[in-house]
Steps between C-alpha positions, in 0.01 A plus 500: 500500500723689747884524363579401895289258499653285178833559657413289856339272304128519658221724305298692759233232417739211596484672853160522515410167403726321730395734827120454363553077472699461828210754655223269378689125577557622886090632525396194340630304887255719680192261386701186667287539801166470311616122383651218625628459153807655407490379172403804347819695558708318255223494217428881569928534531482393114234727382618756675871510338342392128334813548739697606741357222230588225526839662889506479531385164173694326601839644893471427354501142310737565170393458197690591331443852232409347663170315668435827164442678353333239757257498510499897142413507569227219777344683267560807179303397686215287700421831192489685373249303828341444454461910142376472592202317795415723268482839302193424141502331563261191166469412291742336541800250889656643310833428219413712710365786646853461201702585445207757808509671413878610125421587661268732688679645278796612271222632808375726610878592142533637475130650882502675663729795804535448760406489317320213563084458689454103273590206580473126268787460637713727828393381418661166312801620797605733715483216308701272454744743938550514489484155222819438690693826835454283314661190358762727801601630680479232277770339504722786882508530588476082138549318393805633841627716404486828705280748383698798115328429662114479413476852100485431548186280772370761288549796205350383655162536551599846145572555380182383629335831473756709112562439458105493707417836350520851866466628746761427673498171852384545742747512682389186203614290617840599844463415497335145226787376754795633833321399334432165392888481803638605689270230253729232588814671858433474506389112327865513715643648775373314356519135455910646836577611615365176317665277506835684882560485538454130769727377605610787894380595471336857720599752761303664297454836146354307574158550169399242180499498389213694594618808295820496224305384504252789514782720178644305345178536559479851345861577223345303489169577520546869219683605295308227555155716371715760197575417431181360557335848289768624191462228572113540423555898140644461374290167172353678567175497846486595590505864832696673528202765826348344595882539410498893291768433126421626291232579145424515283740709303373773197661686710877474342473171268355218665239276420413104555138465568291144269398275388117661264463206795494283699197680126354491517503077872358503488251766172324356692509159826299594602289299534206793314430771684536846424453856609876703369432863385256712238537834364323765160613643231396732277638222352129359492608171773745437517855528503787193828679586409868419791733400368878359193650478369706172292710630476849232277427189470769180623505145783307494382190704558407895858626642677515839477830717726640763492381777575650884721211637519426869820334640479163694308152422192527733235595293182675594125306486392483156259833391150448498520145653293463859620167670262253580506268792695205384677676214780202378888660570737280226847449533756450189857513463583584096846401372574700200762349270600655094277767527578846568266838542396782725223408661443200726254226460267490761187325600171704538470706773873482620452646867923393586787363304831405638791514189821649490619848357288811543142510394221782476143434422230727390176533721245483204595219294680311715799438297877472654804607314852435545652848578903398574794572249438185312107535474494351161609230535380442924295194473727273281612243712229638834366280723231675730182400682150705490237507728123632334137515546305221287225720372224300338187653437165336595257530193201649632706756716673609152172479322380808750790670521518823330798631282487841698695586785852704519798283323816717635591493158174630340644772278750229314182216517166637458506769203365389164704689255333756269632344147411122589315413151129448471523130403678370809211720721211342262686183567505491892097664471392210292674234761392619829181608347191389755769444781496748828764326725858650424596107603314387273571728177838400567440110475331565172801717331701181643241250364535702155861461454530127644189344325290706278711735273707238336782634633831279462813564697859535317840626542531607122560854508289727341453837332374768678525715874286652719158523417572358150659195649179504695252525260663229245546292790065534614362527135778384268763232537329424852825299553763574776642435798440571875613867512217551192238317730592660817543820358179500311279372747607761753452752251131433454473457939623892444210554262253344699602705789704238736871607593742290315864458485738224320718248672818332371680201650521113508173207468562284792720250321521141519483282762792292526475291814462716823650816287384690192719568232417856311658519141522861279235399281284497851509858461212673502215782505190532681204776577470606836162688604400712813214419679372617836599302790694237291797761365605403183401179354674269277353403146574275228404534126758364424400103305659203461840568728304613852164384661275802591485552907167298622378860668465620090304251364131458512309255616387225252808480368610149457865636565709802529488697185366231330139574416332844447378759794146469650470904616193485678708251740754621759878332419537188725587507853888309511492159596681406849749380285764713368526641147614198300625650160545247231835455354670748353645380135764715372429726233564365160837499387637773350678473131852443594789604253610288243807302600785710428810398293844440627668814539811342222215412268314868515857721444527244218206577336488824574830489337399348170176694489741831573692358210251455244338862579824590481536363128168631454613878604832493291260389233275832531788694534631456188194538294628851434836431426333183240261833351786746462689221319245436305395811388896609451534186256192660338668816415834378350298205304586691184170490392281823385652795265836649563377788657262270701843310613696812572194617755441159642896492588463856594210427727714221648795723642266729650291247692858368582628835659200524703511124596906590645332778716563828212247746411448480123601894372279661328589670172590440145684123413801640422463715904359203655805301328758746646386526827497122534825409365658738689498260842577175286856378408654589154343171318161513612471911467609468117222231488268765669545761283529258200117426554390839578620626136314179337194609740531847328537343139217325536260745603619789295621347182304311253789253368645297891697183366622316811848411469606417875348209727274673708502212747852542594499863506206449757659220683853722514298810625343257795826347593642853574177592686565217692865532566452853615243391732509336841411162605188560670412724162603209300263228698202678501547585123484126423273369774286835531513704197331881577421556121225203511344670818537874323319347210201331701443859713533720166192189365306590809509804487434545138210249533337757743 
């Protein structure tokens, strides 16, 4: 290396490797605010400065990038595991917990918001993911010599939050990735300015070379941070409020709201049960609290659209709906508690709601958003009342009533896309085949997914999206939960020609004295279709957790849902009575984690696991120092002709020279003997040229006694290769010896 660099003491890799470790421990905070566990940081701490130790130590010896990896990824994977056996799990195959562990904790990524609740799993996976950034950046910085590019490894651990969190991502994410990258620009700039002046006598006003490269770091560093608060302002998920920059627009423009279909899939897949708002209502039976509306349908299944958003909280009549004499207003005050989101849950049709903050709503699908500086996070904690319209269909009305008319959101609810497949449209043909009634085509797509499919409803996730999901949800698995029901049977109301959109909010709840109690797993998914003079119309496919509205069943059924259609038979006309759903059970309870260990009891066995990989590394490692060994004893056994000896000992000090880090001269013995012994002290260079002439003798002359003992001349030639040679030289000689790797690439490539 560098003559400057022996002389401070730190190799220009010594830099890098401490700028690229400090880099990677600061990015590795920026996933705090996914998890409430902060458990990972010291586990990842320790991988992170293994690693960069194996980097220190493997490239002051100057070992090849590609050994360094390959023992980075080593150290990498047998930590991992060392960590898998430390987080609990004793039963089972420790190599099948490992693959588990992971499983799990995609499962709990897609089943938790964040920030997420503790998770072995994720415990793990975070840490694996520091350890491969460390490689990564290790190899942009050292491997391929290209500090500038660190910041793509570095910044994707900043992306992981920031594309995950609703809220903004805290401002400290920011500053650990540019601190971190301007500590690599700096060891740059340093390891440059040092290397550059060589030879050249400094003058009496360069006060060294850190200073100008902390000033090139700066020029660098500076506008870097820059534009990574700017870039970190626009990612699409990632909001500029904490910045005071914008808020949410209201009606002077449309407004694309998060994915609700997503909380849906993670709420319904907590791991406990717990109660988020309570209501009172003059509703007897409880009241579906409605939050977003799905209404756009193609390729990749049912999303949100954007929505114009008035400002203010008294809400228009419901489209499509013409009020009948005696039409039912209901009254309910909602008290939200742990629960936090966008959207408000209302009662259908909300016609006024009195809450604090600042609301809009949106004219077509009713829905009301929070649209303040804290929007988020606006109905934590809210207490508000509603005031709606009770709309309950009379069966032989809805049995007449056609699916035409105008919905004021036609273009997002009525078009059948082009690419639907042929077996879903067969499907809905062979259900509603015989019936003319849109009403009634729609109770039998119901009928088919409560009763006669053999459909079962569970919260296991599985494979699939879009119209794949679809598909091995109607012909396949024909197991899910309510947003496969919903979403399915307003699919085939879009094939049979009746405008459809998708719901998501809260069941009713249960009654708890004169209040109902709503819990997350209450959260739900439902069909709504559009027919004339009702508006849109409530469904429910969904079995076993929700009774289907009495207005979609057919008469002759015993009870709701419970008995196949009759479609020569209008549905039923309500009873005075209101709606009386049946209880609502909770969905079945999710797999929780495996207890976890005490934190003391995990470090310790990650300890002794980290040990005996460890022992099991050093034991690998010197497999070629045990070879070379044994093949040197080989050599000076003394066994084979003289000549035979005189090569073998021969052969030895040339696999020796290249093992110290010489090039093996090519030429005659006696050349080759010279040219050697010329670098060595006076002892070992009359050994050296001592063998050369016996090398000589024995290949050119018929009579070659041995009088000398060729083991100590060879031994006496080593021990001046090594004393001439410098520490590092002089490790990786034992530990590392080149020759056996020469040797295996000159096999190879013989062999080919």
């Amino acid at each position: 290396m560098a003559v400057n660099d022996e002389k401070s003491g730190l190799l220009v890799s010594d830099r890098f490797t401490i700028a690229v470790t400090v880099a990677v421990l600061l990015a590795s905070i920026t996933l705090l605010p996914l998890t409430q566990d902060a458990g990972y940081l010291a586990l990842s701490s320790v991988l992170v400065l293994i690693l960069g130790g194996i980097s220190l130590v493997l490239r002051r010896f100057r070992l090849g990038d590609l050994a360094v990896i390959g023992f980075q990824a080593f150290a990498l994977v047998g930590f991992a595991f060392a960590v898998s056996l430390g987080l609990g799990g004793e039963d089972g195959n420790p190599f099948t917990r490992f693959v588990a562990l992971f499983r799990e904790a995609t499962q709990h990524l897609q089943t938790q918001s964040a920030p997420m609740e503790p998770h072995p799993g994720v415990r793990l996976l975070f840490v694996t993911a520091v350890g491969v950034i460390m490689i990564l950046t290790d190899v942009m910085v050292q491997g391929i010599d290209r500090p500038m590019w660190s910041l793509a490894p570095l910044a994707s651990l900043f992306l992981v939050p920031a594309l995950a969190l609703r809220d903004e991502v805290p401002w400290w994410c920011f500053l650990a990735i540019a601190v971190g990258y301007l500590l690599i620009l700096l060891a740059e700039g340093i390891n440059t300015s040092e290397r550059w002046p060589r030879g050249v006598r400094r003058s009496q006003h360069d006060r060294g070379s850190t200073p100008l490269a902390l000033r090139m770091a700066l020029l660098v560093g500076v506008p870097a941070i820059v534009l990574t608060l700017a870039l970190g302002m626009v990612v699409p998920t990632l909001t500029s409020q904490g910045w005071g920059l914008t808020k949410p627009r209201g009606d002077d423009g449309p407004l694309q709201m998060a994915d609700p279909t997503l909380d849906l899939r993670r709420n319904l897949n907590q791991p406990t049960n717990r109660v988020v708002m309570r209501y009172t209502t003059d509703q007897p039976d409880g009241v579906y609290l409605r939050m977003a509306s799905l209404p756009v349908f193609n390729s990749t299944g049912w999303q949100n659209a954007g929505m114009q958003l008035t400002t203010g909280t008294s809400l228009p009549p419901p489209p499509g709906h013409r009020a009948q004499s005696g039409e039912v207003q209901r009254n309910t005050t909602i008290r939200v508690t742990d629960f936090r989101s966008q959207y408000l849950p209302l009662p259908f049709a909300p016609s006024s709601v009195s809450a604090n903050g600042q609301w809009a709503y949106d004219r077509d699908s009713l829905i009301m958003l929070a649209t303040g500086e804290n929007y988020q996070d606006a109905i934590r904690d809210l207490e508000y009342s509603v005031r709606s319209i009770d709309i309950k269909p009379d069966g032989p009305g809805l049995s007449r009533a056609m699916a035409t008319g105008n919905p004021p959101d036609s273009q997002l609810t009525v078009p059948i896309p082009q690419d639907i497949p042929d077996d879903i449209v067969n499907l809905t043909l062979q259900i509603t085949r015989g019936i003319d009634a849109p009403a009634l085509q729609a109770a039998a797509i119901q009928n088919y997914l409560r009763n006669e499919g053999g459909f079962t409803y569970s919260t296991e996730p599985l494979p699939g999206s879009g119209y794949e999901a679809l598909q091995n949800f109607l012909f396949k698995d024909k197991k899910g939960y309510c947003e496969q029901f919903a979403g399915s049977m307003a699919a085939m109301a879009r094939v049979a020609g009746i405008p459809s959109r998708v719901a998501v909010g809260f069941l009713p709840g249960e009654r708890q004295g004169t209040d109902w109690s709503v819990s997350i797993r209450d959260m739900h998914a439902w069909p709504e279709l559009w027919f004339e003079g009702y508006g849109w119309v409530r469904f429910e496919p969904t079995p076993t957790i929700a009774t289907a509205p009495p207005w979609t069943v057919v008469s002759g059924s015993s009870n709701a849902g419970s008995e196949g259609p009759e479609p020569t038979q209008p549905p039923v006309e309500a009873p005075p009575a209101e709606e009386s759903p049946a209880p609502v059970p909770p969905p079945a309870e999710a797999p929780t984690s495996p207890e976890e260990a005490p934190a003391w009891l995990q470090m310790l066995k990650v300890a002794g696991t980290s040990a005996g990989i460890a022992a099991l590394v050093a034991a690998i490692a010197s497999l070629p120092m045990l070879l070379r060994g044994r093949r040197r004893s080989s050599r000076l056994s003394g066994v084979g002709s003289p000549a035979q000896q005189v090569e073998n000992a021969w052969a030895e000090v040339r696999d020796s020279v290249i093992d110290y880090g010489g090039r093996w001269p090519a030429g005659s013995p006696r050349a080759i003997g010279t040219q050697v012994a010329h670098d060595l002290d006076d002892s070992a260079a009359q050994a050296m040229t001592s063998l050369s002439l016996m090398v000589e003798r024995a290949r050119y002359s018929t009579h070659h006694p041995i009088n000398a003992d060729l083991t100590a001349i060879t031994n006496q030639v080593r021990k001046g290769l090594a004393d001439r040679s410098r520490r590092q030289d002089q490790f990786v000689a034992t530990w590392w010896p080149r020759s056996l790797w020469t040797q295996l690439g000159s096999r190879l490539v013989g062999s080919t």
